[in-house]
């Protein structure tokens, strides 16, 4: 897997991931399917943010990673 997320993209994903997990699992007391969906989306954001790779970005051809210039 080749990284395709820039630093700002990754930071935003990690922060949003933690927020969604907190809302879905703890804070808002969401019940049933909605809580699971919110937590799942949060986990996906957290994982893609920490790895620097987004499969959806690959499919649609987006790359927010700045290329190093020599």
PDB file of N, CA and C in Angstrom:
ATOM      1  N   UNK A   1       0.829  -1.174   0.000  1.00  0.00           N
ATOM      2  CA  UNK A   1       0.000   0.000   0.000  1.00  0.00           C
ATOM      3  C   UNK A   1       0.879   1.244   0.000  1.00  0.00           C
ATOM      4  N   UNK A   2       0.695   2.040  -0.987  1.00  0.00           N
ATOM      5  CA  UNK A   2       1.446   3.278  -1.121  1.00  0.00           C
ATOM      6  C   UNK A   2       0.650   4.408  -0.469  1.00  0.00           C
ATOM      7  N   UNK A   3       1.303   5.206   0.353  1.00  0.00           N
ATOM      8  CA  UNK A   3       0.614   6.296   1.039  1.00  0.00           C
ATOM      9  C   UNK A   3       0.053   7.289   0.026  1.00  0.00           C
ATOM     10  N   UNK A   4      -1.166   7.770   0.304  1.00  0.00           N
ATOM     11  CA  UNK A   4      -1.780   8.751  -0.583  1.00  0.00           C
ATOM     12  C   UNK A   4      -2.502   9.861   0.185  1.00  0.00           C
ATOM     13  N   UNK A   5      -2.147  10.030   1.463  1.00  0.00           N
ATOM     14  CA  UNK A   5      -2.745  11.079   2.283  1.00  0.00           C
ATOM     15  C   UNK A   5      -1.654  11.998   2.820  1.00  0.00           C
ATOM     16  N   UNK A   6      -1.903  13.289   2.717  1.00  0.00           N
ATOM     17  CA  UNK A   6      -0.981  14.274   3.260  1.00  0.00           C
ATOM     18  C   UNK A   6      -1.150  14.420   4.767  1.00  0.00           C
ATOM     19  N   UNK A   7      -0.281  15.201   5.374  1.00  0.00           N
ATOM     20  CA  UNK A   7      -0.280  15.369   6.829  1.00  0.00           C
ATOM     21  C   UNK A   7      -1.583  15.964   7.340  1.00  0.00           C
ATOM     22  N   UNK A   8      -2.056  17.036   6.727  1.00  0.00           N
ATOM     23  CA  UNK A   8      -3.302  17.674   7.180  1.00  0.00           C
ATOM     24  C   UNK A   8      -4.474  16.704   7.062  1.00  0.00           C
ATOM     25  N   UNK A   9      -4.539  15.985   5.967  1.00  0.00           N
ATOM     26  CA  UNK A   9      -5.591  14.993   5.744  1.00  0.00           C
ATOM     27  C   UNK A   9      -5.570  13.935   6.844  1.00  0.00           C
ATOM     28  N   UNK A  10      -4.393  13.460   7.176  1.00  0.00           N
ATOM     29  CA  UNK A  10      -4.251  12.419   8.196  1.00  0.00           C
ATOM     30  C   UNK A  10      -4.650  12.923   9.575  1.00  0.00           C
ATOM     31  N   UNK A  11      -4.226  14.128   9.923  1.00  0.00           N
ATOM     32  CA  UNK A  11      -4.559  14.693  11.237  1.00  0.00           C
ATOM     33  C   UNK A  11      -6.070  14.872  11.370  1.00  0.00           C
ATOM     34  N   UNK A  12      -6.703  15.411  10.332  1.00  0.00           N
ATOM     35  CA  UNK A  12      -8.154  15.606  10.360  1.00  0.00           C
ATOM     36  C   UNK A  12      -8.873  14.274  10.507  1.00  0.00           C
ATOM     37  N   UNK A  13      -8.430  13.256   9.783  1.00  0.00           N
ATOM     38  CA  UNK A  13      -9.065  11.938   9.871  1.00  0.00           C
ATOM     39  C   UNK A  13      -8.946  11.339  11.273  1.00  0.00           C
ATOM     40  N   UNK A  14      -7.769  11.454  11.873  1.00  0.00           N
ATOM     41  CA  UNK A  14      -7.571  10.891  13.217  1.00  0.00           C
ATOM     42  C   UNK A  14      -8.454  11.614  14.234  1.00  0.00           C
ATOM     43  N   UNK A  15      -8.489  12.934  14.164  1.00  0.00           N
ATOM     44  CA  UNK A  15      -9.319  13.699  15.104  1.00  0.00           C
ATOM     45  C   UNK A  15     -10.795  13.365  14.923  1.00  0.00           C
ATOM     46  N   UNK A  16     -11.271  13.376  13.678  1.00  0.00           N
ATOM     47  CA  UNK A  16     -12.671  13.030  13.421  1.00  0.00           C
ATOM     48  C   UNK A  16     -12.980  11.591  13.821  1.00  0.00           C
ATOM     49  N   UNK A  17     -12.025  10.703  13.601  1.00  0.00           N
ATOM     50  CA  UNK A  17     -12.214   9.309  13.992  1.00  0.00           C
ATOM     51  C   UNK A  17     -12.442   9.169  15.484  1.00  0.00           C
ATOM     52  N   UNK A  18     -11.596   9.826  16.284  1.00  0.00           N
ATOM     53  CA  UNK A  18     -11.766   9.780  17.740  1.00  0.00           C
ATOM     54  C   UNK A  18     -13.094  10.398  18.169  1.00  0.00           C
ATOM     55  N   UNK A  19     -13.463  11.514  17.544  1.00  0.00           N
ATOM     56  CA  UNK A  19     -14.724  12.172  17.890  1.00  0.00           C
ATOM     57  C   UNK A  19     -15.909  11.263  17.588  1.00  0.00           C
ATOM     58  N   UNK A  20     -15.917  10.644  16.417  1.00  0.00           N
ATOM     59  CA  UNK A  20     -17.035   9.770  16.051  1.00  0.00           C
ATOM     60  C   UNK A  20     -17.110   8.541  16.947  1.00  0.00           C
ATOM     61  N   UNK A  21     -15.972   7.974  17.284  1.00  0.00           N
ATOM     62  CA  UNK A  21     -15.975   6.820  18.191  1.00  0.00           C
ATOM     63  C   UNK A  21     -16.523   7.232  19.549  1.00  0.00           C
ATOM     64  N   UNK A  22     -16.109   8.387  20.027  1.00  0.00           N
ATOM     65  CA  UNK A  22     -16.590   8.894  21.314  1.00  0.00           C
ATOM     66  C   UNK A  22     -18.100   9.124  21.278  1.00  0.00           C
ATOM     67  N   UNK A  23     -18.575   9.760  20.218  1.00  0.00           N
ATOM     68  CA  UNK A  23     -20.007  10.035  20.103  1.00  0.00           C
ATOM     69  C   UNK A  23     -20.797   8.736  19.986  1.00  0.00           C
ATOM     70  N   UNK A  24     -20.340   7.839  19.139  1.00  0.00           N
ATOM     71  CA  UNK A  24     -21.081   6.608  18.893  1.00  0.00           C
ATOM     72  C   UNK A  24     -21.078   5.644  20.055  1.00  0.00           C
ATOM     73  N   UNK A  25     -19.967   5.555  20.750  1.00  0.00           N
ATOM     74  CA  UNK A  25     -19.841   4.530  21.783  1.00  0.00           C
ATOM     75  C   UNK A  25     -20.128   5.039  23.186  1.00  0.00           C
ATOM     76  N   UNK A  26     -19.887   6.308  23.445  1.00  0.00           N
ATOM     77  CA  UNK A  26     -19.937   6.771  24.828  1.00  0.00           C
ATOM     78  C   UNK A  26     -20.911   7.926  25.034  1.00  0.00           C
ATOM     79  N   UNK A  27     -20.637   9.033  24.399  1.00  0.00           N
ATOM     80  CA  UNK A  27     -21.267  10.288  24.766  1.00  0.00           C
ATOM     81  C   UNK A  27     -22.760  10.365  24.469  1.00  0.00           C
ATOM     82  N   UNK A  28     -23.160  10.195  23.254  1.00  0.00           N
ATOM     83  CA  UNK A  28     -24.529  10.476  22.860  1.00  0.00           C
ATOM     84  C   UNK A  28     -25.519   9.370  23.200  1.00  0.00           C
ATOM     85  N   UNK A  29     -25.027   8.219  23.539  1.00  0.00           N
ATOM     86  CA  UNK A  29     -25.930   7.131  23.868  1.00  0.00           C
ATOM     87  C   UNK A  29     -26.766   6.683  22.677  1.00  0.00           C
ATOM     88  N   UNK A  30     -26.193   6.756  21.504  1.00  0.00           N
ATOM     89  CA  UNK A  30     -26.909   6.297  20.321  1.00  0.00           C
ATOM     90  C   UNK A  30     -27.196   4.813  20.469  1.00  0.00           C
ATOM     91  N   UNK A  31     -28.312   4.397  19.957  1.00  0.00           N
ATOM     92  CA  UNK A  31     -28.654   2.990  20.119  1.00  0.00           C
ATOM     93  C   UNK A  31     -28.730   2.297  18.768  1.00  0.00           C
ATOM     94  N   UNK A  32     -28.560   1.008  18.810  1.00  0.00           N
ATOM     95  CA  UNK A  32     -28.758   0.166  17.646  1.00  0.00           C
ATOM     96  C   UNK A  32     -27.782   0.394  16.517  1.00  0.00           C
ATOM     97  N   UNK A  33     -28.332   0.313  15.326  1.00  0.00           N
ATOM     98  CA  UNK A  33     -27.540   0.335  14.106  1.00  0.00           C
ATOM     99  C   UNK A  33     -26.804   1.662  13.932  1.00  0.00           C
ATOM    100  N   UNK A  34     -27.431   2.764  14.292  1.00  0.00           N
ATOM    101  CA  UNK A  34     -26.800   4.072  14.125  1.00  0.00           C
ATOM    102  C   UNK A  34     -25.500   4.174  14.918  1.00  0.00           C
ATOM    103  N   UNK A  35     -25.495   3.683  16.128  1.00  0.00           N
ATOM    104  CA  UNK A  35     -24.283   3.718  16.954  1.00  0.00           C
ATOM    105  C   UNK A  35     -23.170   2.897  16.309  1.00  0.00           C
ATOM    106  N   UNK A  36     -23.515   1.721  15.794  1.00  0.00           N
ATOM    107  CA  UNK A  36     -22.513   0.877  15.144  1.00  0.00           C
ATOM    108  C   UNK A  36     -21.955   1.547  13.890  1.00  0.00           C
ATOM    109  N   UNK A  37     -22.809   2.198  13.124  1.00  0.00           N
ATOM    110  CA  UNK A  37     -22.361   2.872  11.906  1.00  0.00           C
ATOM    111  C   UNK A  37     -21.416   4.021  12.245  1.00  0.00           C
ATOM    112  N   UNK A  38     -21.772   4.821  13.251  1.00  0.00           N
ATOM    113  CA  UNK A  38     -20.933   5.953  13.649  1.00  0.00           C
ATOM    114  C   UNK A  38     -19.570   5.464  14.136  1.00  0.00           C
ATOM    115  N   UNK A  39     -19.559   4.417  14.946  1.00  0.00           N
ATOM    116  CA  UNK A  39     -18.293   3.865  15.445  1.00  0.00           C
ATOM    117  C   UNK A  39     -17.481   3.276  14.295  1.00  0.00           C
ATOM    118  N   UNK A  40     -18.125   2.579  13.373  1.00  0.00           N
ATOM    119  CA  UNK A  40     -17.426   1.985  12.233  1.00  0.00           C
ATOM    120  C   UNK A  40     -16.774   3.060  11.363  1.00  0.00           C
ATOM    121  N   UNK A  41     -17.507   4.121  11.071  1.00  0.00           N
ATOM    122  CA  UNK A  41     -16.938   5.216  10.282  1.00  0.00           C
ATOM    123  C   UNK A  41     -15.764   5.849  11.032  1.00  0.00           C
ATOM    124  N   UNK A  42     -15.905   6.002  12.339  1.00  0.00           N
ATOM    125  CA  UNK A  42     -14.815   6.533  13.152  1.00  0.00           C
ATOM    126  C   UNK A  42     -13.580   5.650  13.096  1.00  0.00           C
ATOM    127  N   UNK A  43     -13.782   4.344  13.175  1.00  0.00           N
ATOM    128  CA  UNK A  43     -12.652   3.409  13.097  1.00  0.00           C
ATOM    129  C   UNK A  43     -11.971   3.463  11.735  1.00  0.00           C
ATOM    130  N   UNK A  44     -12.769   3.547  10.680  1.00  0.00           N
ATOM    131  CA  UNK A  44     -12.200   3.629   9.335  1.00  0.00           C
ATOM    132  C   UNK A  44     -11.354   4.890   9.196  1.00  0.00           C
ATOM    133  N   UNK A  45     -11.881   6.017   9.681  1.00  0.00           N
ATOM    134  CA  UNK A  45     -11.113   7.263   9.619  1.00  0.00           C
ATOM    135  C   UNK A  45      -9.834   7.163  10.442  1.00  0.00           C
ATOM    136  N   UNK A  46      -9.929   6.564  11.606  1.00  0.00           N
ATOM    137  CA  UNK A  46      -8.761   6.415  12.473  1.00  0.00           C
ATOM    138  C   UNK A  46      -7.694   5.534  11.818  1.00  0.00           C
ATOM    139  N   UNK A  47      -8.106   4.437  11.226  1.00  0.00           N
ATOM    140  CA  UNK A  47      -7.162   3.518  10.576  1.00  0.00           C
ATOM    141  C   UNK A  47      -6.524   4.164   9.349  1.00  0.00           C
ATOM    142  N   UNK A  48      -7.343   4.791   8.497  1.00  0.00           N
ATOM    143  CA  UNK A  48      -6.771   5.410   7.300  1.00  0.00           C
ATOM    144  C   UNK A  48      -5.880   6.592   7.657  1.00  0.00           C
ATOM    145  N   UNK A  49      -6.231   7.301   8.718  1.00  0.00           N
ATOM    146  CA  UNK A  49      -5.402   8.422   9.155  1.00  0.00           C
ATOM    147  C   UNK A  49      -4.063   7.986   9.707  1.00  0.00           C
ATOM    148  N   UNK A  50      -4.038   6.880  10.420  1.00  0.00           N
ATOM    149  CA  UNK A  50      -2.774   6.417  10.996  1.00  0.00           C
ATOM    150  C   UNK A  50      -1.890   5.708   9.967  1.00  0.00           C
ATOM    151  N   UNK A  51      -2.499   5.051   8.993  1.00  0.00           N
ATOM    152  CA  UNK A  51      -1.699   4.357   7.982  1.00  0.00           C
ATOM    153  C   UNK A  51      -1.276   5.264   6.839  1.00  0.00           C
ATOM    154  N   UNK A  52      -2.042   6.333   6.590  1.00  0.00           N
ATOM    155  CA  UNK A  52      -1.721   7.228   5.483  1.00  0.00           C
ATOM    156  C   UNK A  52      -2.198   6.720   4.144  1.00  0.00           C
ATOM    157  N   UNK A  53      -3.035   5.702   4.151  1.00  0.00           N
ATOM    158  CA  UNK A  53      -3.542   5.117   2.907  1.00  0.00           C
ATOM    159  C   UNK A  53      -5.059   5.058   2.938  1.00  0.00           C
ATOM    160  N   UNK A  54      -5.682   5.521   1.860  1.00  0.00           N
ATOM    161  CA  UNK A  54      -7.132   5.441   1.717  1.00  0.00           C
ATOM    162  C   UNK A  54      -7.448   4.719   0.411  1.00  0.00           C
ATOM    163  N   UNK A  55      -8.123   3.593   0.520  1.00  0.00           N
ATOM    164  CA  UNK A  55      -8.477   2.815  -0.660  1.00  0.00           C
ATOM    165  C   UNK A  55      -9.408   3.562  -1.600  1.00  0.00           C
ATOM    166  N   UNK A  56     -10.326   4.337  -1.044  1.00  0.00           N
ATOM    167  CA  UNK A  56     -11.247   5.119  -1.870  1.00  0.00           C
ATOM    168  C   UNK A  56     -10.489   6.167  -2.682  1.00  0.00           C
ATOM    169  N   UNK A  57      -9.482   6.789  -2.070  1.00  0.00           N
ATOM    170  CA  UNK A  57      -8.651   7.746  -2.800  1.00  0.00           C
ATOM    171  C   UNK A  57      -7.987   7.067  -3.996  1.00  0.00           C
ATOM    172  N   UNK A  58      -7.536   5.843  -3.816  1.00  0.00           N
ATOM    173  CA  UNK A  58      -6.893   5.112  -4.903  1.00  0.00           C
ATOM    174  C   UNK A  58      -7.872   4.879  -6.048  1.00  0.00           C
ATOM    175  N   UNK A  59      -9.092   4.488  -5.708  1.00  0.00           N
ATOM    176  CA  UNK A  59     -10.109   4.188  -6.721  1.00  0.00           C
ATOM    177  C   UNK A  59     -10.462   5.426  -7.535  1.00  0.00           C
ATOM    178  N   UNK A  60     -10.609   6.578  -6.863  1.00  0.00           N
ATOM    179  CA  UNK A  60     -11.027   7.781  -7.586  1.00  0.00           C
ATOM    180  C   UNK A  60      -9.858   8.675  -8.003  1.00  0.00           C
ATOM    181  N   UNK A  61      -8.641   8.252  -7.708  1.00  0.00           N
ATOM    182  CA  UNK A  61      -7.449   8.936  -8.200  1.00  0.00           C
ATOM    183  C   UNK A  61      -7.042  10.196  -7.451  1.00  0.00           C
ATOM    184  N   UNK A  62      -7.340  10.265  -6.157  1.00  0.00           N
ATOM    185  CA  UNK A  62      -6.949  11.421  -5.353  1.00  0.00           C
ATOM    186  C   UNK A  62      -5.673  11.090  -4.592  1.00  0.00           C
ATOM    187  N   UNK A  63      -4.779  12.074  -4.513  1.00  0.00           N
ATOM    188  CA  UNK A  63      -3.557  11.922  -3.734  1.00  0.00           C
ATOM    189  C   UNK A  63      -3.248  13.266  -3.084  1.00  0.00           C
ATOM    190  N   UNK A  64      -3.376  13.347  -1.755  1.00  0.00           N
ATOM    191  CA  UNK A  64      -3.115  14.602  -1.044  1.00  0.00           C
ATOM    192  C   UNK A  64      -1.699  14.653  -0.482  1.00  0.00           C
ATOM    193  N   UNK A  65      -0.923  13.636  -0.747  1.00  0.00           N
ATOM    194  CA  UNK A  65       0.457  13.575  -0.271  1.00  0.00           C
ATOM    195  C   UNK A  65       1.337  14.442  -1.161  1.00  0.00           C
ATOM    196  N   UNK A  66       2.067  15.355  -0.538  1.00  0.00           N
ATOM    197  CA  UNK A  66       2.964  16.210  -1.315  1.00  0.00           C
ATOM    198  C   UNK A  66       4.190  15.409  -1.713  1.00  0.00           C
ATOM    199  N   UNK A  67       4.558  15.547  -2.962  1.00  0.00           N
ATOM    200  CA  UNK A  67       5.735  14.838  -3.457  1.00  0.00           C
ATOM    201  C   UNK A  67       6.992  15.594  -3.047  1.00  0.00           C
ATOM    202  N   UNK A  68       8.017  14.841  -2.657  1.00  0.00           N
ATOM    203  CA  UNK A  68       9.293  15.448  -2.279  1.00  0.00           C
ATOM    204  C   UNK A  68      10.026  15.899  -3.532  1.00  0.00           C
ATOM    205  N   UNK A  69      10.559  17.102  -3.473  1.00  0.00           N
ATOM    206  CA  UNK A  69      11.349  17.600  -4.601  1.00  0.00           C
ATOM    207  C   UNK A  69      12.828  17.517  -4.252  1.00  0.00           C
ATOM    208  N   UNK A  70      13.621  17.097  -5.204  1.00  0.00           N
ATOM    209  CA  UNK A  70      15.066  16.947  -4.985  1.00  0.00           C
ATOM    210  C   UNK A  70      15.822  18.133  -5.511  1.00  0.00           C
TER     211      UNK A  70
END
